[in-house]
Coordinates of C-alpha atoms and ligand atoms in Angstrom, one line a residue:
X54 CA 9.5 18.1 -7.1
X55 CA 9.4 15.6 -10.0
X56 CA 7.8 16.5 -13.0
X57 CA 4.8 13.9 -14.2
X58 CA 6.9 12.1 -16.3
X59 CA 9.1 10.9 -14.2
X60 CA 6.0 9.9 -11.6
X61 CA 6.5 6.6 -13.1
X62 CA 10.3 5.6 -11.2
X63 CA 9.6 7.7 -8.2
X64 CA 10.5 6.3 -4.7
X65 CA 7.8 6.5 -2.2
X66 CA 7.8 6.3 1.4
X67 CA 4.5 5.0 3.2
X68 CA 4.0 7.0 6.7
X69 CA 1.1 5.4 8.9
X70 CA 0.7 8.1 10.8
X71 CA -0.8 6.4 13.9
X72 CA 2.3 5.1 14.4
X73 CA 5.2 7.8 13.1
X74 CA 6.0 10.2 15.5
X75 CA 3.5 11.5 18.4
X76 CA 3.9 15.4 18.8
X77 CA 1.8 15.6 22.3
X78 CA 2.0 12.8 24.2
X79 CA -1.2 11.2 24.0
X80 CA 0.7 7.6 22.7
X81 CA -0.7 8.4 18.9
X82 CA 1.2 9.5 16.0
X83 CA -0.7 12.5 14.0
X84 CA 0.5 15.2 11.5
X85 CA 2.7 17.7 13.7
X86 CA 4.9 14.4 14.7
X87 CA 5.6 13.4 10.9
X88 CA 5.8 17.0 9.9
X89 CA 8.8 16.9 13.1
X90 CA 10.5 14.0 10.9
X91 CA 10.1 15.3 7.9
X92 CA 14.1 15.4 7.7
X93 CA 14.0 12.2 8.4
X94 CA 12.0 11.2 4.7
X95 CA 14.0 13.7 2.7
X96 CA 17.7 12.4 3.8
X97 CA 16.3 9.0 2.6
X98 CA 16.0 10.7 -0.4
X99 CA 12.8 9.4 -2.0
X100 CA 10.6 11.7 -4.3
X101 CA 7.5 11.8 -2.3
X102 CA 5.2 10.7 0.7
X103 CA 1.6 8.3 0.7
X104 CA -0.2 9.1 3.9
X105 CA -2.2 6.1 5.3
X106 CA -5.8 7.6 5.5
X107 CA -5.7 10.8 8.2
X108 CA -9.3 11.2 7.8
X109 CA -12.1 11.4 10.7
X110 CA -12.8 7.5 11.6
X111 CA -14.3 5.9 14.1
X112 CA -10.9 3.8 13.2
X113 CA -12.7 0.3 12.5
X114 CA -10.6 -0.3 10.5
X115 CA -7.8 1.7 11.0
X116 CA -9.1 5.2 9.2
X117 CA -10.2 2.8 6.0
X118 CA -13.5 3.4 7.6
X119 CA -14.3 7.4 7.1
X120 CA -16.8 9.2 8.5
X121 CA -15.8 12.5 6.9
X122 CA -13.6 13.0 4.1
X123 CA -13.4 16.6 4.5
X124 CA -11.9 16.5 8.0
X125 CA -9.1 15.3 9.9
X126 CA -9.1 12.9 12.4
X127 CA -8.9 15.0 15.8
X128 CA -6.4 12.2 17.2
X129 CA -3.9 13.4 14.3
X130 CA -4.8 16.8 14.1
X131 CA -6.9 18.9 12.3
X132 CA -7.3 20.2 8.4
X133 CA -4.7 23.1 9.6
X134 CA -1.8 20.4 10.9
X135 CA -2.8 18.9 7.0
X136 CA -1.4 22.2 5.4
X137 CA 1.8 22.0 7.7
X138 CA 2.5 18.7 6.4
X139 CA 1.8 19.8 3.0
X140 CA 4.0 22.8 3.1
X141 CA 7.1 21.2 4.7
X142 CA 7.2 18.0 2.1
X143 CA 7.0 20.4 -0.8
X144 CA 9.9 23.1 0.7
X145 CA 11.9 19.5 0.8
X146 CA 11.0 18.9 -2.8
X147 CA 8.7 16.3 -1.5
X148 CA 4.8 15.4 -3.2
X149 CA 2.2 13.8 -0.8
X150 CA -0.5 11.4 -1.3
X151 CA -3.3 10.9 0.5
X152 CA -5.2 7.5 0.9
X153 CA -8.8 8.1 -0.5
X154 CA -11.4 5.0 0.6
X155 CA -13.8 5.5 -2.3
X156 CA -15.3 1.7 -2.4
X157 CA -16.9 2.3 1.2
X158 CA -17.6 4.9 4.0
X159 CA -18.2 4.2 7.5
X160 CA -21.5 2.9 9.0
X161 CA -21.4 6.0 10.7
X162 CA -20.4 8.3 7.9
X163 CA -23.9 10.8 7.3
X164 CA -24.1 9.5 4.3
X165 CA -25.4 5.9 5.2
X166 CA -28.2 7.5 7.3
X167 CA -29.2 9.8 4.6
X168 CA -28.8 8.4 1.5
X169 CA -29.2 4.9 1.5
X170 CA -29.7 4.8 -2.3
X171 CA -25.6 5.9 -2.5
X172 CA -25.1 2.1 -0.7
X173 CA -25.9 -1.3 -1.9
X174 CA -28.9 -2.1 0.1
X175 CA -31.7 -4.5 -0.6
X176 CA -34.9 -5.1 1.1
X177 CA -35.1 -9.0 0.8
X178 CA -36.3 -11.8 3.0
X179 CA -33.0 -13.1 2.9
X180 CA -29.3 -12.6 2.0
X181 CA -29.7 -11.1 -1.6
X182 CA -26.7 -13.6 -2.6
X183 CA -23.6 -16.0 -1.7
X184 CA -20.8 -13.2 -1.7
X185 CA -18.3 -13.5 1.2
X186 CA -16.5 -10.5 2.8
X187 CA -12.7 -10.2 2.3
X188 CA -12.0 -10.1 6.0
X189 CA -14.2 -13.4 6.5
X190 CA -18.2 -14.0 6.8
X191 CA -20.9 -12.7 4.5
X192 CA -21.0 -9.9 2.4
X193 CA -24.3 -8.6 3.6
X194 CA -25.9 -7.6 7.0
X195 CA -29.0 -6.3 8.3
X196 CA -29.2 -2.6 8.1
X197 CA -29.4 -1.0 11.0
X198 CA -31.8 1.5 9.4
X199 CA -34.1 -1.3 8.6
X200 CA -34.0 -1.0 5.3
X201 CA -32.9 -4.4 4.2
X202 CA -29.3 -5.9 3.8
X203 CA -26.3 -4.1 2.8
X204 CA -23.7 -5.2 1.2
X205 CA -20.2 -4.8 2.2
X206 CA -16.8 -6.1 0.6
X207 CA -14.8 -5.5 3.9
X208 CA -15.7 -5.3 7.5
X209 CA -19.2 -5.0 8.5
X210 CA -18.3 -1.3 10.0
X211 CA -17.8 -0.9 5.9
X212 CA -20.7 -0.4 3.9
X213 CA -20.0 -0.4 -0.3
X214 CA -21.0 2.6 -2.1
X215 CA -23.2 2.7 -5.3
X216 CA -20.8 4.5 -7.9
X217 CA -23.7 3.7 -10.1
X218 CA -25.2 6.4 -8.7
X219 CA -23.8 9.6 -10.4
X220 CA -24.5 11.6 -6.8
X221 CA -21.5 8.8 -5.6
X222 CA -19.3 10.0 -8.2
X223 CA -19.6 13.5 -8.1
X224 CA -19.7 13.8 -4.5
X225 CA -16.1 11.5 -4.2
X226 CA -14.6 13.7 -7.4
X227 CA -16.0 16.8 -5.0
X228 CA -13.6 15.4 -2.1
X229 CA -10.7 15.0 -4.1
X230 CA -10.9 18.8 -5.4
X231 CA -11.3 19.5 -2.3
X232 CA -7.8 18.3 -1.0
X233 CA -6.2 19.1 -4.1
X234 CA -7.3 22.8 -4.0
X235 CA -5.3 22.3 -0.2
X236 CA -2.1 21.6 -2.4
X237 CA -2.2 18.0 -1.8
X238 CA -0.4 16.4 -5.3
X239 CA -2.4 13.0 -5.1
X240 CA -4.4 9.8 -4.0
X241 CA -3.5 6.4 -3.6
X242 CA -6.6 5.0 -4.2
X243 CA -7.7 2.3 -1.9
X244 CA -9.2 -1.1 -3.1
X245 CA -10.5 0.1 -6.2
X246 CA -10.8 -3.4 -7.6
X247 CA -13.7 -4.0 -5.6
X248 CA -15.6 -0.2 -6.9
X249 CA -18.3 -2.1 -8.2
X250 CA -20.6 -5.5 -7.8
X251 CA -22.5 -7.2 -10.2
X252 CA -25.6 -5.1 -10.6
X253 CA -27.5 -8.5 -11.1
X254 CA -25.8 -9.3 -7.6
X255 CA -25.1 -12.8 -9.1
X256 CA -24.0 -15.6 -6.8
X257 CA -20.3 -16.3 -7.1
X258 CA -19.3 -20.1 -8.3
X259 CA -16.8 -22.1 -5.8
X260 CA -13.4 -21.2 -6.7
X261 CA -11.9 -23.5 -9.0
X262 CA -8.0 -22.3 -9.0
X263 CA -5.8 -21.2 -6.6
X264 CA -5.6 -17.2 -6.6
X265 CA -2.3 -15.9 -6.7
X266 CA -2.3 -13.9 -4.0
X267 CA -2.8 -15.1 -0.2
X268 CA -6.3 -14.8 0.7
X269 CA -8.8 -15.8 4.0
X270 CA -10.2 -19.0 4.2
X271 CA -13.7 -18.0 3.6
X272 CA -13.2 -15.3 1.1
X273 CA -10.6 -17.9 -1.2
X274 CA -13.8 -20.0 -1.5
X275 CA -15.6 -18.2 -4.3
X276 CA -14.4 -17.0 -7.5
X277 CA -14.8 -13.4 -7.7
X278 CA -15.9 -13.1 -10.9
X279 CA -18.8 -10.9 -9.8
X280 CA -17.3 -8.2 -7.3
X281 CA -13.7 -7.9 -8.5
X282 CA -12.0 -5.9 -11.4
X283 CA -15.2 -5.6 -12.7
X284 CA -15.4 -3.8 -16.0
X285 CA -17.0 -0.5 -15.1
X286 CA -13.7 0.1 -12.5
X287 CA -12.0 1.0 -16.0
X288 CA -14.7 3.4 -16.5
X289 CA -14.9 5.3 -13.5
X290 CA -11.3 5.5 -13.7
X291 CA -11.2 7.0 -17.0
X292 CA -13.4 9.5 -15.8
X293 CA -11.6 10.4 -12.7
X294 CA -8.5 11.0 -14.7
X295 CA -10.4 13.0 -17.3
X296 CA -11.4 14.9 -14.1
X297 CA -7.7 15.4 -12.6
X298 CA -5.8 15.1 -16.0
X299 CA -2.5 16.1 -14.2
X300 CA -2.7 15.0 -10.6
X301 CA -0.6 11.8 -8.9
X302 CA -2.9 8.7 -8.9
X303 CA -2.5 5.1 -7.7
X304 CA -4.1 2.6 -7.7
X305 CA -4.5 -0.5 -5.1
X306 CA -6.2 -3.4 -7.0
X307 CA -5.2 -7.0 -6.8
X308 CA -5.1 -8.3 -9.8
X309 CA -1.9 -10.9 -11.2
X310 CA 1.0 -8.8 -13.0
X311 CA -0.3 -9.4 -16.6
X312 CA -3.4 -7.8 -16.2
X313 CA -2.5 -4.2 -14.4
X314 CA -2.1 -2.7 -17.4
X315 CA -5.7 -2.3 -17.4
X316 CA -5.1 -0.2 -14.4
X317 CA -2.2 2.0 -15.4
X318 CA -3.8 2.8 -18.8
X319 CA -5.7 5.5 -16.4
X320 CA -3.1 5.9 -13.7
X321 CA 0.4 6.7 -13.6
X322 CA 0.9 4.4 -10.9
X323 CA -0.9 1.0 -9.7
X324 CA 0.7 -1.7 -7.1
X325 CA 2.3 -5.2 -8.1
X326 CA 1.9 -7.6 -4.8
X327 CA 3.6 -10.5 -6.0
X328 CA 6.8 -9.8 -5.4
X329 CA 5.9 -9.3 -1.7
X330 CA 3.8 -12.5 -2.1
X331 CA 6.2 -15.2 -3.7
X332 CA 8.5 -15.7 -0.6
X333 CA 11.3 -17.5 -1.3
X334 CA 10.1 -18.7 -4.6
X335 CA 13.0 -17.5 -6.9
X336 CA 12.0 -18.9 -10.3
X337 CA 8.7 -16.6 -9.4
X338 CA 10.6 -13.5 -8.7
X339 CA 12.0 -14.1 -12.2
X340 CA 8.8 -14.3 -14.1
X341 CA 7.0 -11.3 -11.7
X342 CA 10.2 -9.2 -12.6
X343 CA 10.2 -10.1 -16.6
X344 CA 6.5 -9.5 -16.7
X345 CA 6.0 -6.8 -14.6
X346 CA 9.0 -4.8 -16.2
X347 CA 7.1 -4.4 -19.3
X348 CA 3.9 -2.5 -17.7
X349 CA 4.7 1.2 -17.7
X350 CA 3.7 2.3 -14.2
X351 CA 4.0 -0.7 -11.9
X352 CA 5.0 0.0 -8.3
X353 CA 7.1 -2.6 -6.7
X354 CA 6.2 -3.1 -2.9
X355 CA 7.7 -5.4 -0.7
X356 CA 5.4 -4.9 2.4
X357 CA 2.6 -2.4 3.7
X358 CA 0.4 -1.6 6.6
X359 CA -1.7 -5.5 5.5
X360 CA 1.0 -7.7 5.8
X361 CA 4.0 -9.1 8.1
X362 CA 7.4 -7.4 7.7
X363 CA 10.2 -8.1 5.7
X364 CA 12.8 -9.3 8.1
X365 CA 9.8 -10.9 10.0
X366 CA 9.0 -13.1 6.5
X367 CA 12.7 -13.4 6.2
X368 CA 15.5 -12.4 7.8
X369 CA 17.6 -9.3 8.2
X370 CA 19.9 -10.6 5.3
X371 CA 17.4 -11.4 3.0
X372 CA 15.4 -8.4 3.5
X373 CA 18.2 -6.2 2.5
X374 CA 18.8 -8.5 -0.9
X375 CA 15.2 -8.4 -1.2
X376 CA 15.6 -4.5 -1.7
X377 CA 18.5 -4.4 -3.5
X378 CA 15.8 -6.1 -5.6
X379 CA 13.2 -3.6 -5.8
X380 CA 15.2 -0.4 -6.1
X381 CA 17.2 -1.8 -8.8
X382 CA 13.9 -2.4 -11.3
X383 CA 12.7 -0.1 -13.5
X384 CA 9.0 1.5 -12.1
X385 CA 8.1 2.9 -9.4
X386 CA 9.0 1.7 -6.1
X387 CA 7.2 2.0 -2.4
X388 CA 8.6 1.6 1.1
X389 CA 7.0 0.8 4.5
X390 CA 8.0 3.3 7.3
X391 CA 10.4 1.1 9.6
X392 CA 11.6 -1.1 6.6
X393 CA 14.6 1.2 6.1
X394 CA 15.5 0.5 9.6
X395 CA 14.8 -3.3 9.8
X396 CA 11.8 -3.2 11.8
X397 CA 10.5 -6.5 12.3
X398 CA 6.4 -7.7 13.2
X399 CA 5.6 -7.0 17.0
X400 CA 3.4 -8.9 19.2
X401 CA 0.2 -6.5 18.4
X402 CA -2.1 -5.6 21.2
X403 CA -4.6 -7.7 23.3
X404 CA -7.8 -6.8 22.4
X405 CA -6.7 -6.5 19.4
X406 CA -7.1 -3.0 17.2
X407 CA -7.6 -4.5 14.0
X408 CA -9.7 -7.9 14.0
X409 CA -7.6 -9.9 11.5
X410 CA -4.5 -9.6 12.7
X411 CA -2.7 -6.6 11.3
X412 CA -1.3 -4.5 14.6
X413 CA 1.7 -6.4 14.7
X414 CA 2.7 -4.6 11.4
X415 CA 1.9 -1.1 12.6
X416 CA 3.9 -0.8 16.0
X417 CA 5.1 2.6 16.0
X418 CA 8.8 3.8 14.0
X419 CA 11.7 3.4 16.4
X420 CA 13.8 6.8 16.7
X421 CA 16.1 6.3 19.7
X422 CA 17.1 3.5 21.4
X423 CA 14.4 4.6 24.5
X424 CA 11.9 4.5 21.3
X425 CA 11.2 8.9 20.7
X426 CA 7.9 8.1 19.3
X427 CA 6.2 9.5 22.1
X428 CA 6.7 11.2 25.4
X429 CA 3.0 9.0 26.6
X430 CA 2.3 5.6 26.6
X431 CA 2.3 4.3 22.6
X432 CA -0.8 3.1 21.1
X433 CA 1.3 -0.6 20.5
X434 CA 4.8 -1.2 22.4
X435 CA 7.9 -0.9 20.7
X436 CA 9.1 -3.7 19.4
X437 CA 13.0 -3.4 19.9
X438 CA 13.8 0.0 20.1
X439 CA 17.1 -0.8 22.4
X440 CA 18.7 -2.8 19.0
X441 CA 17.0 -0.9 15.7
X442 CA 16.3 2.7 15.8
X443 CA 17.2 5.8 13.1
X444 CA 20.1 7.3 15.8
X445 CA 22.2 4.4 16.1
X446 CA 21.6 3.4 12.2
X447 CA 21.8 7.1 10.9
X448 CA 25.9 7.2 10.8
X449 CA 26.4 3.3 10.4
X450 CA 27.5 2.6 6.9
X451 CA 26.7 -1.0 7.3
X452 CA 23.3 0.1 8.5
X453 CA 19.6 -1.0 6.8
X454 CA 19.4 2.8 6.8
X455 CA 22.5 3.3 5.2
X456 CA 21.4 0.7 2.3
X457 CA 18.5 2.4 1.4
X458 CA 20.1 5.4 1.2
X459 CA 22.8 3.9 -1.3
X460 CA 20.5 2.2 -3.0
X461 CA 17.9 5.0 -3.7
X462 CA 21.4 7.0 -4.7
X463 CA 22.3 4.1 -6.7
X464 CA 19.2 3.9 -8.8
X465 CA 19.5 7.4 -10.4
X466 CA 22.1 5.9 -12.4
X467 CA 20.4 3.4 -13.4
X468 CA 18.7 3.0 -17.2
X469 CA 17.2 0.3 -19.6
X470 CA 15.2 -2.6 -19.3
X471 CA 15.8 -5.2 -18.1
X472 CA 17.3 -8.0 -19.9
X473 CA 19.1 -10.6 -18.9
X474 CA 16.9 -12.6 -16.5
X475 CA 18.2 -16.0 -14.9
X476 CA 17.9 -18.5 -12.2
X477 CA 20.8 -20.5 -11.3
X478 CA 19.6 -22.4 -8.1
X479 CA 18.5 -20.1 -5.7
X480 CA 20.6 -17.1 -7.2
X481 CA 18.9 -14.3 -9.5
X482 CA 20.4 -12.4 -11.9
X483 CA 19.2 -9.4 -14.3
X484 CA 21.0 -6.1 -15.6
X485 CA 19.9 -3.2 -16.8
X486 CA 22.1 -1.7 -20.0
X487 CA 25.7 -2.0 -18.1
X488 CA 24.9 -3.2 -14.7
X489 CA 24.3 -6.6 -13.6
X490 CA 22.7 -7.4 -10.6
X491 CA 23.1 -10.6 -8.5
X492 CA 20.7 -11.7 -5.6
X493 CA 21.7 -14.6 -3.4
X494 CA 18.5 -16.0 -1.9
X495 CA 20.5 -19.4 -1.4
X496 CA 22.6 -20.0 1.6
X497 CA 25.6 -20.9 -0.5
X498 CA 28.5 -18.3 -2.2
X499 CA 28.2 -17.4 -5.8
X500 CA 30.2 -15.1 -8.3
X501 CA 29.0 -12.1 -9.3
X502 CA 30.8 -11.6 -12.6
X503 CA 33.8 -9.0 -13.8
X504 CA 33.2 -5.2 -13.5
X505 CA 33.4 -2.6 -10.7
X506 CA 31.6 -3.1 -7.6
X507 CA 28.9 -0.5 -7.0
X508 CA 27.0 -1.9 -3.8
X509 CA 27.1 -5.1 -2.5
X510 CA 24.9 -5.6 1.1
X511 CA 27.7 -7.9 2.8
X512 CA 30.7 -7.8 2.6
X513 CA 32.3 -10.1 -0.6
X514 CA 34.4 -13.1 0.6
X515 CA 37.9 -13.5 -0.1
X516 CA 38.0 -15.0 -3.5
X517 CA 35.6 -11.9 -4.8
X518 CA 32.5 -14.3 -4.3
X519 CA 29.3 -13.0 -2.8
X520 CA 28.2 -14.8 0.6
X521 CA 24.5 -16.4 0.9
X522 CA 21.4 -13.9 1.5
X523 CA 23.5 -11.3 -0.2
X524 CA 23.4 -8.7 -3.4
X525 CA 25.7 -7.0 -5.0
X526 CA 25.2 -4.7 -8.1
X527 CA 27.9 -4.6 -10.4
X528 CA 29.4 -2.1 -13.5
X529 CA 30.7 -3.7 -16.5
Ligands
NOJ187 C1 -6.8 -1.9 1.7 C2 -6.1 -1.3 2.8 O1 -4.7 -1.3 2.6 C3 -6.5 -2.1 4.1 O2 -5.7 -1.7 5.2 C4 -8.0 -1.9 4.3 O3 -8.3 -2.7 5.4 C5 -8.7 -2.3 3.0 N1 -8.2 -1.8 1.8 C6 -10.2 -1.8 3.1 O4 -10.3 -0.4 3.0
CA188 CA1 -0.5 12.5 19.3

């Protein structure tokens, strides 16, 4: 396994384990089925595994919503199946992370019953305050205890804990021991931005800019200068790694590049959505890349569990430039289950499971070309199992698989900062020490400079130019 110092350019694969690989038939992934595939993960050779949450839900939102963080959700197995999973990434070489949800529990989690002073809850006439919930509508609703409003930052289903109590704290430290006495190596740590509200519970003014990343309607209203990145997230932080000096931490906090610092101070690793959020916008990939570069621990994503797919956004092409992108940056970098394969967006499920629209990112992993996620009926339909699947792309070497392979191969060798940075037209270019890298996000042929080619994800044209939607890394 990778030491801790070299935590900070690891490769990590994100398994949603609803949607991996079913081991009994019931149409839902769970821990047996990605402990199968485990093969799978280590041939792609990343360093190490982030589990989606696996913990007992009454899957509101999608295990985000835990009723007990000591136990397994039965539909993926049970605290036993957890060990497996454990067992086989590390004889692989493998570390796992699991998804802690420290900012809320479930409305059905004990706790809320029995300790409503570890919630936000206020016994007003009306709504304590103007806050809006991230997921649309207010930020407070009547508790079903009758003991006022409670606040919560995500679905209703979701109330916020008080880590101003010091019961909250201890008992969430208590959870994390917990796993990591299991052998578990780390947490991504989910929404951690949004730890802590105002204790004044302050109305939030209208927003006056435009935030930098994507947001609802409703929630892009206000300025969230009063439930967001507030300081005392810093705090708690500090005291969770002075708690776990030497375990795997990461953080999920949206916050623009220049400020995650504040995050990775106390972390080894924290997200940078931008990338995934600038589309097309080239001249923004620069500046992301030349800021982003300089913060020690930044983890480069291109898509999650939240948001459409890569080849949906784009296309096929550009997706594959659009990784050459991120594995050729220094940091860390994290990949969706199916993007190695070029899974696109399906058409979700009608009712809907998730509310705001997210199924269509989590249809389950195509294996075969008949699917071989389950022997049942899945939980969401394939989306094209007959055209992209890990059999027919496993011996391809012009497959998506194949790439990210290469290009997790390809980055070992790689060193330096990076330097170097232009835009010409819709054509970026950056190297690192003695390899430049070119990405086409323009339609029309470029050169890509003297040298020896490394990787390029088309083929070059005949006068040694590089075709639109195209990268190619080069050795000088
Ligand atoms: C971020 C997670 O990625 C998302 O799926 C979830 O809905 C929210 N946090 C709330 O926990
Ligand atoms: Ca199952």
């Amino acid at each position: 396994m990778i030491s801790p110092s070299e935590r900070r350019n690891a490769v990590i694969y994100q398994v949603y384990p609803r949607s991996y690989n079913d081991s009994n038939g019931d149409g839902i992934g769970d821990l047996d089925g990605i402990t199968q595939r485990i093969d799978h993960i280590a041939k792609l050779g990343v360093d190490g595994i982030w589990l989606s949450p696996i913990f007992a839900s009454p899957q509101a939102d999608m295990g985000y919503d835990v009723s007990d963080y000591l136990s397994v959700a039965p539909e993926y197995g049970d605290v036993a199946a957890a060990d497996r999973l454990v067992a086989a990434a590390h004889a692989r070489g493998l570390f796992l992370l699991l998804d802690i949800v420290p900012c809320h529990t479930s409305i059905e989690h004990p706790w809320f019953r029995d300790h409503p002073e570890w919630y936000i809850i206020r016994d007003t006439e009306e709504r304590p305050n103007n806050w809006t919930a991230t997921f649309g509508g207010r930020a407070w609703d009547r508790d079903p205890f009758g003991r006022g409003w409670y606040c919560h930052t995500f679905y209703p289903e979701q109330p916020n804990l008080n880590w101003r109590n010091p019961e909250v704290v201890a008992a969430m430290h208590g959870v994390l021991r917990w796993w990591f006495e299991r052998g578990v190596d780390g947490f991504r740590i989910d929404a951690v931005d949004r730890l802590f509200v105002d204790e004044h519970l302050r109305d939030e003014p209208a927003a006056t800019r435009e935030y930098a990343l994507v947001e609802r309607p409703d929630y892009a209203s206000l300025d969230h200068i009063h439930t967001v990145n507030q300081p005392e997230v810093f705090g708690a932080l500090r005291d969770l790694r002075a708690d776990f000096p030497d375990k795997f931490l990461v953080t999920e906090a949206y916050c623009p590049v220049g400020e995650l610092h504040r995050y990775t101070e106390h972390v080894d690793l924290t997200f940078c959505f931008e990338l995934m959020q600038s589309e097309f916008d080239v001249q923004r990939f620069a500046d992301v890349i030349t800021e982003g570069s300089r913060v020690p621990g930044i983890a480069w994503m291109l898509s999650n569990h939240d948001f459409p797919r890569m080849v949906t956004r784009w296309n096929r092409d550009v997706a594959r430039t659009a990784a050459t992108m991120q594995l050729t940056l220094p940091g860390a970098a994290f990949i969706y289950q199916g993007d190695e394969i070029g899974l696109a967006d399906g058409p979700g499920a009608d009712p809907p499971f998730d509310r705001v629209g997210r199924d269509s990112a989590r249809h389950p992993m195509q294996w075969t070309p008949s699917g071989g996620f389950t022997t049942g009926s899945p939980w969401l339909s394939m989306v094209d199992a007959a055209e992209c699947n890990v059999a027919d792309q496993d011996d391809d070497p012009a497959s998506m698989l194949s790439l990210y392979r290469d290009l997790i191969e390809m980055r070992q060798g790689l060193s330096g900062e990076v330097s170097d940075v232009r835009v010409e037209g819709a054509v970026l270019r950056y190297s690192r020490d003695m390899t430049d890298i070119t990405l086409n996000f323009g339609t029309t042929a470029t050169p890509i400079g003297t040298g020896t080619l490394v990787l390029a994800t088309q083929a070059l044209e005949a006068d040694g130019c590089l075709p639109g939607y195209a990268a190619a890394v080069m050795r000088r």
